[in-house]
CSV table of N, CA and C in Angstrom, one decimal:
chain,number,residue,atom,x,y,z
A,1,MET,N,60.2,-24.5,53.5
A,1,MET,CA,59.0,-25.3,53.6
A,1,MET,C,59.0,-26.4,52.5
A,2,SER,N,58.7,-27.6,52.9
A,2,SER,CA,58.7,-28.7,51.9
A,2,SER,C,57.4,-28.7,51.1
A,3,ALA,N,57.4,-29.5,50.1
A,3,ALA,CA,56.2,-29.6,49.2
A,3,ALA,C,55.1,-30.2,50.1
A,4,ALA,N,55.4,-31.2,51.0
A,4,ALA,CA,54.4,-31.8,51.8
A,4,ALA,C,53.7,-30.7,52.7
A,5,ASP,N,54.6,-29.8,53.3
A,5,ASP,CA,54.1,-28.8,54.2
A,5,ASP,C,53.1,-27.8,53.5
A,6,SER,N,53.5,-27.5,52.2
A,6,SER,CA,52.7,-26.5,51.5
A,6,SER,C,51.3,-27.0,51.1
A,7,THR,N,51.1,-28.4,51.1
A,7,THR,CA,49.8,-28.9,50.7
A,7,THR,C,49.1,-29.5,51.9
A,8,GLN,N,49.5,-29.3,53.1
A,8,GLN,CA,48.9,-29.9,54.3
A,8,GLN,C,47.5,-29.5,54.4
A,9,GLY,N,47.1,-28.3,54.2
A,9,GLY,CA,45.7,-27.9,54.4
A,9,GLY,C,44.8,-28.2,53.2
A,10,TRP,N,45.3,-28.7,52.1
A,10,TRP,CA,44.5,-28.8,50.9
A,10,TRP,C,43.4,-29.9,51.0
A,11,GLY,N,43.6,-30.9,51.9
A,11,GLY,CA,42.6,-32.0,52.1
A,11,GLY,C,41.3,-31.4,52.5
A,12,SER,N,41.3,-30.6,53.5
A,12,SER,CA,40.0,-30.0,53.9
A,12,SER,C,39.4,-29.0,52.9
A,13,LEU,N,40.3,-28.3,52.2
A,13,LEU,CA,39.8,-27.4,51.2
A,13,LEU,C,39.2,-28.2,50.0
A,14,SER,N,39.8,-29.3,49.7
A,14,SER,CA,39.3,-30.1,48.6
A,14,SER,C,37.9,-30.7,49.0
A,15,CYS,N,37.8,-31.1,50.3
A,15,CYS,CA,36.5,-31.6,50.8
A,15,CYS,C,35.5,-30.5,50.7
A,16,CYS,N,35.9,-29.3,51.1
A,16,CYS,CA,35.0,-28.1,51.1
A,16,CYS,C,34.5,-27.8,49.7
A,17,LEU,N,35.4,-27.8,48.8
A,17,LEU,CA,35.1,-27.5,47.4
A,17,LEU,C,34.1,-28.6,46.8
A,18,GLU,N,34.4,-29.9,47.1
A,18,GLU,CA,33.5,-30.9,46.7
A,18,GLU,C,32.1,-30.8,47.2
A,19,GLY,N,32.0,-30.4,48.5
A,19,GLY,CA,30.7,-30.2,49.1
A,19,GLY,C,30.0,-29.0,48.5
A,20,CYS,N,30.7,-27.9,48.2
A,20,CYS,CA,30.1,-26.8,47.5
A,20,CYS,C,29.7,-27.2,46.1
A,21,SER,N,30.5,-28.0,45.4
A,21,SER,CA,30.1,-28.4,44.1
A,21,SER,C,28.9,-29.2,44.1
A,22,GLN,N,28.8,-30.1,45.0
A,22,GLN,CA,27.5,-31.0,45.1
A,22,GLN,C,26.3,-30.1,45.5
A,23,GLY,N,26.5,-29.1,46.4
A,23,GLY,CA,25.4,-28.2,46.7
A,23,GLY,C,25.0,-27.4,45.5
A,24,LEU,N,25.9,-26.9,44.7
A,24,LEU,CA,25.6,-26.1,43.5
A,24,LEU,C,24.8,-27.0,42.5
A,25,ARG,N,25.3,-28.2,42.3
A,25,ARG,CA,24.5,-29.1,41.3
A,25,ARG,C,23.1,-29.3,41.8
A,26,HIS,N,23.0,-29.6,43.1
A,26,HIS,CA,21.7,-29.8,43.7
A,26,HIS,C,20.8,-28.6,43.6
A,27,ALA,N,21.3,-27.4,43.9
A,27,ALA,CA,20.6,-26.2,43.9
A,27,ALA,C,20.1,-25.8,42.5
A,28,LEU,N,21.0,-26.1,41.5
A,28,LEU,CA,20.7,-25.8,40.1
A,28,LEU,C,19.8,-26.8,39.5
A,29,GLY,N,19.6,-28.0,40.1
A,29,GLY,CA,18.8,-29.0,39.6
A,29,GLY,C,19.3,-29.7,38.4
A,30,GLU,N,20.6,-29.7,38.3
A,30,GLU,CA,21.2,-30.3,37.1
A,30,GLU,C,21.1,-31.8,37.2
A,31,GLN,N,20.6,-32.4,36.1
A,31,GLN,CA,20.4,-33.8,36.1
A,31,GLN,C,21.5,-34.5,35.2
A,32,GLY,N,22.1,-33.8,34.3
A,32,GLY,CA,23.0,-34.4,33.4
A,32,GLY,C,23.5,-33.3,32.4
A,33,PRO,N,24.3,-33.7,31.4
A,33,PRO,CA,24.9,-32.8,30.4
A,33,PRO,C,23.8,-32.0,29.7
A,34,GLU,N,22.6,-32.5,29.4
A,34,GLU,CA,21.6,-31.8,28.7
A,34,GLU,C,21.1,-30.6,29.5
A,35,ALA,N,21.1,-30.7,30.9
A,35,ALA,CA,20.7,-29.6,31.7
A,35,ALA,C,21.6,-28.4,31.6
A,36,LYS,N,22.9,-28.7,31.4
A,36,LYS,CA,23.9,-27.6,31.3
A,36,LYS,C,23.7,-26.9,30.0
A,37,ARG,N,23.4,-27.6,28.9
A,37,ARG,CA,23.2,-26.9,27.6
A,37,ARG,C,22.0,-26.0,27.6
A,38,GLN,N,21.0,-26.2,28.4
A,38,GLN,CA,19.8,-25.4,28.4
A,38,GLN,C,20.0,-24.1,29.2
A,39,ARG,N,21.0,-24.0,30.0
A,39,ARG,CA,21.3,-22.8,30.8
A,39,ARG,C,22.0,-21.7,30.0
A,40,ALA,N,21.6,-20.4,30.3
A,40,ALA,CA,22.2,-19.3,29.6
A,40,ALA,C,23.6,-19.0,30.2
A,41,TRP,N,24.5,-18.9,29.4
A,41,TRP,CA,25.9,-18.6,29.8
A,41,TRP,C,26.4,-17.4,29.1
A,42,PRO,N,27.2,-16.6,29.5
A,42,PRO,CA,28.1,-16.8,30.7
A,42,PRO,C,27.3,-16.3,32.0
A,43,LYS,N,27.7,-16.9,33.1
A,43,LYS,CA,27.2,-16.5,34.4
A,43,LYS,C,28.1,-15.4,35.0
A,44,GLN,N,27.5,-14.6,35.8
A,44,GLN,CA,28.3,-13.6,36.5
A,44,GLN,C,28.5,-14.0,38.0
A,45,LEU,N,29.7,-13.8,38.5
A,45,LEU,CA,30.0,-14.1,39.9
A,45,LEU,C,30.3,-12.9,40.6
A,46,TYR,N,29.8,-12.7,41.8
A,46,TYR,CA,30.1,-11.6,42.7
A,46,TYR,C,30.5,-12.2,44.0
A,47,PHE,N,31.6,-11.7,44.6
A,47,PHE,CA,32.1,-12.1,45.9
A,47,PHE,C,32.0,-11.0,46.9
A,48,VAL,N,31.4,-11.3,48.0
A,48,VAL,CA,31.2,-10.4,49.1
A,48,VAL,C,31.8,-11.0,50.4
A,49,ARG,N,32.6,-10.2,51.1
A,49,ARG,CA,33.0,-10.6,52.4
A,49,ARG,C,32.0,-10.3,53.4
A,50,HIS,N,31.9,-11.1,54.5
A,50,HIS,CA,30.9,-10.8,55.5
A,50,HIS,C,31.2,-9.5,56.2
A,51,GLY,N,30.1,-8.9,56.8
A,51,GLY,CA,30.3,-7.7,57.6
A,51,GLY,C,31.0,-8.0,58.9
A,52,GLN,N,31.2,-6.9,59.7
A,52,GLN,CA,32.0,-7.0,60.9
A,52,GLN,C,31.2,-8.0,61.9
A,53,SER,N,32.0,-8.9,62.4
A,53,SER,CA,31.4,-9.9,63.4
A,53,SER,C,31.9,-9.6,64.8
A,54,GLU,N,31.2,-10.3,65.7
A,54,GLU,CA,31.7,-10.2,67.1
A,54,GLU,C,33.1,-10.6,67.3
A,55,TYR,N,33.5,-11.6,66.5
A,55,TYR,CA,34.9,-12.1,66.6
A,55,TYR,C,35.9,-11.0,66.1
A,56,ASN,N,35.5,-10.3,65.0
A,56,ASN,CA,36.4,-9.2,64.6
A,56,ASN,C,36.6,-8.1,65.6
A,57,VAL,N,35.6,-7.8,66.4
A,57,VAL,CA,35.7,-6.8,67.4
A,57,VAL,C,36.5,-7.3,68.6
A,58,TYR,N,36.3,-8.5,69.0
A,58,TYR,CA,37.1,-9.1,70.0
A,58,TYR,C,38.6,-9.2,69.7
A,59,TYR,N,38.9,-9.7,68.5
A,59,TYR,CA,40.3,-9.8,68.1
A,59,TYR,C,41.0,-8.5,68.0
A,60,GLU,N,40.3,-7.5,67.4
A,60,GLU,CA,40.8,-6.1,67.3
A,60,GLU,C,41.2,-5.5,68.7
A,61,LYS,N,40.3,-5.8,69.7
A,61,LYS,CA,40.5,-5.3,71.0
A,61,LYS,C,41.6,-6.0,71.8
A,62,HIS,N,41.6,-7.3,71.7
A,62,HIS,CA,42.5,-8.2,72.5
A,62,HIS,C,43.7,-8.7,71.8
A,63,GLY,N,43.7,-8.7,70.5
A,63,GLY,CA,44.8,-9.3,69.7
A,63,GLY,C,45.0,-10.7,69.9
A,64,ALA,N,44.0,-11.4,70.3
A,64,ALA,CA,44.1,-12.9,70.5
A,64,ALA,C,42.7,-13.5,70.1
A,65,ASP,N,42.8,-14.8,69.8
A,65,ASP,CA,41.6,-15.6,69.5
A,65,ASP,C,41.2,-16.4,70.7
A,66,ARG,N,40.0,-16.3,71.1
A,66,ARG,CA,39.5,-17.1,72.3
A,66,ARG,C,39.3,-18.5,71.9
A,67,MET,N,39.3,-18.8,70.6
A,67,MET,CA,39.0,-20.2,70.1
A,67,MET,C,37.6,-20.7,70.4
A,68,ASP,N,36.7,-19.8,70.7
A,68,ASP,CA,35.3,-20.3,70.9
A,68,ASP,C,34.3,-19.4,70.2
A,69,MET,N,34.8,-18.6,69.3
A,69,MET,CA,33.9,-17.7,68.6
A,69,MET,C,33.9,-18.0,67.1
A,70,TRP,N,34.0,-19.3,66.7
A,70,TRP,CA,34.0,-19.7,65.3
A,70,TRP,C,32.8,-19.3,64.5
A,71,ASP,N,31.6,-19.2,65.2
A,71,ASP,CA,30.4,-18.9,64.5
A,71,ASP,C,29.8,-17.6,65.0
A,72,ALA,N,30.6,-16.6,65.2
A,72,ALA,CA,30.2,-15.3,65.7
A,72,ALA,C,29.3,-14.6,64.7
A,73,PRO,N,28.2,-14.1,65.2
A,73,PRO,CA,27.2,-13.4,64.4
A,73,PRO,C,27.7,-12.0,64.1
A,74,LEU,N,27.0,-11.3,63.2
A,74,LEU,CA,27.4,-9.9,62.8
A,74,LEU,C,27.1,-9.0,64.0
A,75,THR,N,27.9,-7.9,64.1
A,75,THR,CA,27.6,-6.9,65.1
A,75,THR,C,26.5,-5.9,64.4
A,76,GLU,N,26.1,-4.9,65.2
A,76,GLU,CA,25.2,-4.0,64.6
A,76,GLU,C,25.8,-3.3,63.4
A,77,LEU,N,27.1,-2.9,63.5
A,77,LEU,CA,27.8,-2.3,62.4
A,77,LEU,C,27.9,-3.3,61.2
A,78,GLY,N,28.1,-4.6,61.5
A,78,GLY,CA,28.2,-5.6,60.4
A,78,GLY,C,26.8,-5.7,59.7
A,79,ARG,N,25.8,-5.6,60.4
A,79,ARG,CA,24.4,-5.7,59.8
A,79,ARG,C,24.2,-4.4,58.9
A,80,ASP,N,24.7,-3.3,59.4
A,80,ASP,CA,24.6,-2.0,58.7
A,80,ASP,C,25.4,-2.1,57.4
A,81,GLN,N,26.6,-2.7,57.5
A,81,GLN,CA,27.5,-2.8,56.3
A,81,GLN,C,26.8,-3.7,55.3
A,82,ALA,N,26.2,-4.8,55.7
A,82,ALA,CA,25.6,-5.7,54.8
A,82,ALA,C,24.4,-5.0,54.1
A,83,THR,N,23.6,-4.3,54.9
A,83,THR,CA,22.4,-3.7,54.4
A,83,THR,C,22.8,-2.5,53.4
A,84,ALA,N,23.9,-1.9,53.7
A,84,ALA,CA,24.4,-0.8,52.8
A,84,ALA,C,24.8,-1.4,51.4
A,85,LEU,N,25.0,-2.7,51.2
A,85,LEU,CA,25.3,-3.2,49.9
A,85,LEU,C,24.1,-3.3,49.0
A,86,GLN,N,22.9,-3.3,49.6
A,86,GLN,CA,21.7,-3.4,48.8
A,86,GLN,C,21.6,-2.4,47.6
A,87,PRO,N,21.8,-1.1,47.8
A,87,PRO,CA,21.7,-0.2,46.7
A,87,PRO,C,22.8,-0.4,45.7
A,88,ILE,N,24.0,-0.8,46.1
A,88,ILE,CA,25.1,-1.1,45.2
A,88,ILE,C,24.7,-2.3,44.4
A,89,LEU,N,24.3,-3.4,45.0
A,89,LEU,CA,23.9,-4.5,44.2
A,89,LEU,C,22.7,-4.3,43.3
A,90,ARG,N,21.7,-3.5,43.8
A,90,ARG,CA,20.6,-3.2,43.0
A,90,ARG,C,21.0,-2.5,41.6
A,91,LYS,N,22.0,-1.6,41.7
A,91,LYS,CA,22.5,-1.0,40.5
A,91,LYS,C,23.4,-1.9,39.7
A,92,THR,N,24.1,-2.8,40.3
A,92,THR,CA,25.1,-3.7,39.6
A,92,THR,C,24.4,-4.9,39.0
A,93,LEU,N,23.4,-5.5,39.7
A,93,LEU,CA,22.8,-6.7,39.1
A,93,LEU,C,21.9,-6.4,38.0
A,94,GLN,N,22.1,-7.1,36.9
A,94,GLN,CA,21.4,-6.9,35.7
A,94,GLN,C,20.2,-7.8,35.5
A,95,ARG,N,20.1,-8.8,36.4
A,95,ARG,CA,19.0,-9.7,36.3
A,95,ARG,C,18.9,-10.4,37.7
A,96,PRO,N,17.8,-11.1,38.0
A,96,PRO,CA,17.6,-11.7,39.3
A,96,PRO,C,18.8,-12.7,39.5
A,97,VAL,N,19.1,-12.9,40.8
A,97,VAL,CA,20.2,-13.8,41.2
A,97,VAL,C,19.6,-15.2,41.1
A,98,GLU,N,20.2,-16.1,40.4
A,98,GLU,CA,19.8,-17.5,40.3
A,98,GLU,C,20.2,-18.3,41.5
A,99,LEU,N,21.4,-18.0,42.0
A,99,LEU,CA,22.0,-18.8,43.0
A,99,LEU,C,22.9,-18.0,43.9
A,100,ALA,N,22.8,-18.0,45.2
A,100,ALA,CA,23.7,-17.4,46.1
A,100,ALA,C,24.3,-18.5,46.9
A,101,VAL,N,25.6,-18.5,46.9
A,101,VAL,CA,26.3,-19.5,47.7
A,101,VAL,C,27.0,-18.9,48.9
A,102,THR,N,26.9,-19.4,50.0
A,102,THR,CA,27.5,-18.8,51.2
A,102,THR,C,27.9,-19.9,52.2
A,103,SER,N,28.9,-19.6,53.0
A,103,SER,CA,29.3,-20.5,54.1
A,103,SER,C,28.1,-20.7,55.0
A,104,PRO,N,28.0,-21.8,55.7
A,104,PRO,CA,26.9,-22.0,56.6
A,104,PRO,C,27.1,-21.3,57.9
A,105,LEU,N,28.2,-20.5,58.0
A,105,LEU,CA,28.4,-19.7,59.3
A,105,LEU,C,27.4,-18.6,59.3
A,106,THR,N,27.0,-18.3,60.5
A,106,THR,CA,25.9,-17.3,60.8
A,106,THR,C,26.3,-15.9,60.1
A,107,ARG,N,27.5,-15.4,60.3
A,107,ARG,CA,27.9,-14.1,59.8
A,107,ARG,C,27.8,-14.1,58.3
A,108,ALA,N,28.1,-15.1,57.6
A,108,ALA,CA,28.0,-15.2,56.1
A,108,ALA,C,26.6,-15.2,55.6
A,109,MET,N,25.8,-16.1,56.3
A,109,MET,CA,24.4,-16.1,55.9
A,109,MET,C,23.6,-14.8,56.2
A,110,GLN,N,23.9,-14.2,57.3
A,110,GLN,CA,23.3,-12.9,57.7
A,110,GLN,C,23.7,-11.9,56.6
A,111,THR,N,25.0,-11.8,56.2
A,111,THR,CA,25.4,-10.9,55.2
A,111,THR,C,24.7,-11.1,53.9
A,112,CYS,N,24.6,-12.3,53.5
A,112,CYS,CA,23.9,-12.6,52.2
A,112,CYS,C,22.5,-12.2,52.2
A,113,LEU,N,21.8,-12.5,53.3
A,113,LEU,CA,20.3,-12.2,53.3
A,113,LEU,C,20.1,-10.7,53.5
A,114,LEU,N,21.0,-10.0,54.2
A,114,LEU,CA,20.8,-8.5,54.3
A,114,LEU,C,21.2,-7.8,53.1
A,115,ALA,N,22.2,-8.3,52.4
A,115,ALA,CA,22.8,-7.6,51.2
A,115,ALA,C,22.0,-7.7,49.9
A,116,MET,N,21.3,-8.9,49.8
A,116,MET,CA,20.6,-9.2,48.6
A,116,MET,C,19.3,-8.3,48.4
A,117,PRO,N,19.2,-7.5,47.4
A,117,PRO,CA,18.0,-6.7,47.2
A,117,PRO,C,16.8,-7.7,47.0
A,118,PRO,N,15.7,-7.5,47.7
A,118,PRO,CA,14.6,-8.4,47.5
A,118,PRO,C,14.1,-8.6,46.1
A,119,ALA,N,14.1,-7.5,45.3
A,119,ALA,CA,13.7,-7.6,43.9
A,119,ALA,C,14.6,-8.5,43.1
A,120,HIS,N,15.8,-8.8,43.5
A,120,HIS,CA,16.7,-9.6,42.7
A,120,HIS,C,16.7,-11.1,43.1
A,121,ARG,N,15.9,-11.4,44.0
A,121,ARG,CA,15.8,-12.8,44.5
A,121,ARG,C,14.8,-13.6,43.6
A,122,MET,N,15.3,-14.7,43.0
A,122,MET,CA,14.4,-15.4,42.1
A,122,MET,C,13.5,-16.3,42.9
A,123,ALA,N,13.9,-16.9,44.0
A,123,ALA,CA,13.1,-17.8,44.8
A,123,ALA,C,13.5,-17.6,46.2
A,124,MET,N,12.6,-18.0,47.0
A,124,MET,CA,12.8,-17.9,48.5
A,124,MET,C,13.1,-19.4,49.0
A,125,LYS,N,14.0,-20.1,48.4
A,125,LYS,CA,14.3,-21.4,48.8
A,125,LYS,C,15.8,-21.4,49.3
A,126,TYR,N,16.0,-22.0,50.4
A,126,TYR,CA,17.3,-22.1,51.0
A,126,TYR,C,17.7,-23.6,51.2
A,127,HIS,N,18.9,-23.9,50.7
A,127,HIS,CA,19.5,-25.2,50.9
A,127,HIS,C,20.8,-25.1,51.5
A,128,VAL,N,21.0,-25.7,52.7
A,128,VAL,CA,22.2,-25.6,53.4
A,128,VAL,C,23.0,-26.9,53.3
A,129,THR,N,24.2,-26.9,52.8
A,129,THR,CA,25.0,-28.0,52.6
A,129,THR,C,26.2,-27.9,53.6
A,130,PRO,N,26.5,-29.0,54.4
A,130,PRO,CA,27.7,-28.9,55.2
A,130,PRO,C,29.0,-28.7,54.4
A,131,LEU,N,29.9,-28.1,55.0
A,131,LEU,CA,31.2,-27.9,54.3
A,131,LEU,C,32.0,-29.2,54.1
A,132,ALA,N,31.9,-30.1,55.1
A,132,ALA,CA,32.6,-31.4,55.0
A,132,ALA,C,31.8,-32.4,55.6
A,133,ALA,N,31.8,-33.6,55.0
A,133,ALA,CA,31.1,-34.7,55.6
A,133,ALA,C,31.9,-35.5,56.6
């Protein structure tokens, strides 16, 4: 594999990361360097993979991608998996969550909303930023 081949997918990833970065700055309301100094650090990051989706079930059964299930929602099991995270997160989280970042895909947003213990949500404001412009 050449160096050019190994970086072929990085353009879209870079665009995705820039979009996420802009969304984070907007969500945090950062106006400049002085805004960063006022925030309490260090921050804690938690990563959660989405629950089982309709795509996962289809792929497991057929071993192929239909190429039309890119935004497959969670299955009933997937919703149960996400909800089962609430007691774990309730024990783990030491303070309310300031910011939850998720993909705009349905399965990821469903997982985030079902897994987040209501008592740990600071605000009920949602801001969706596209992955790429």
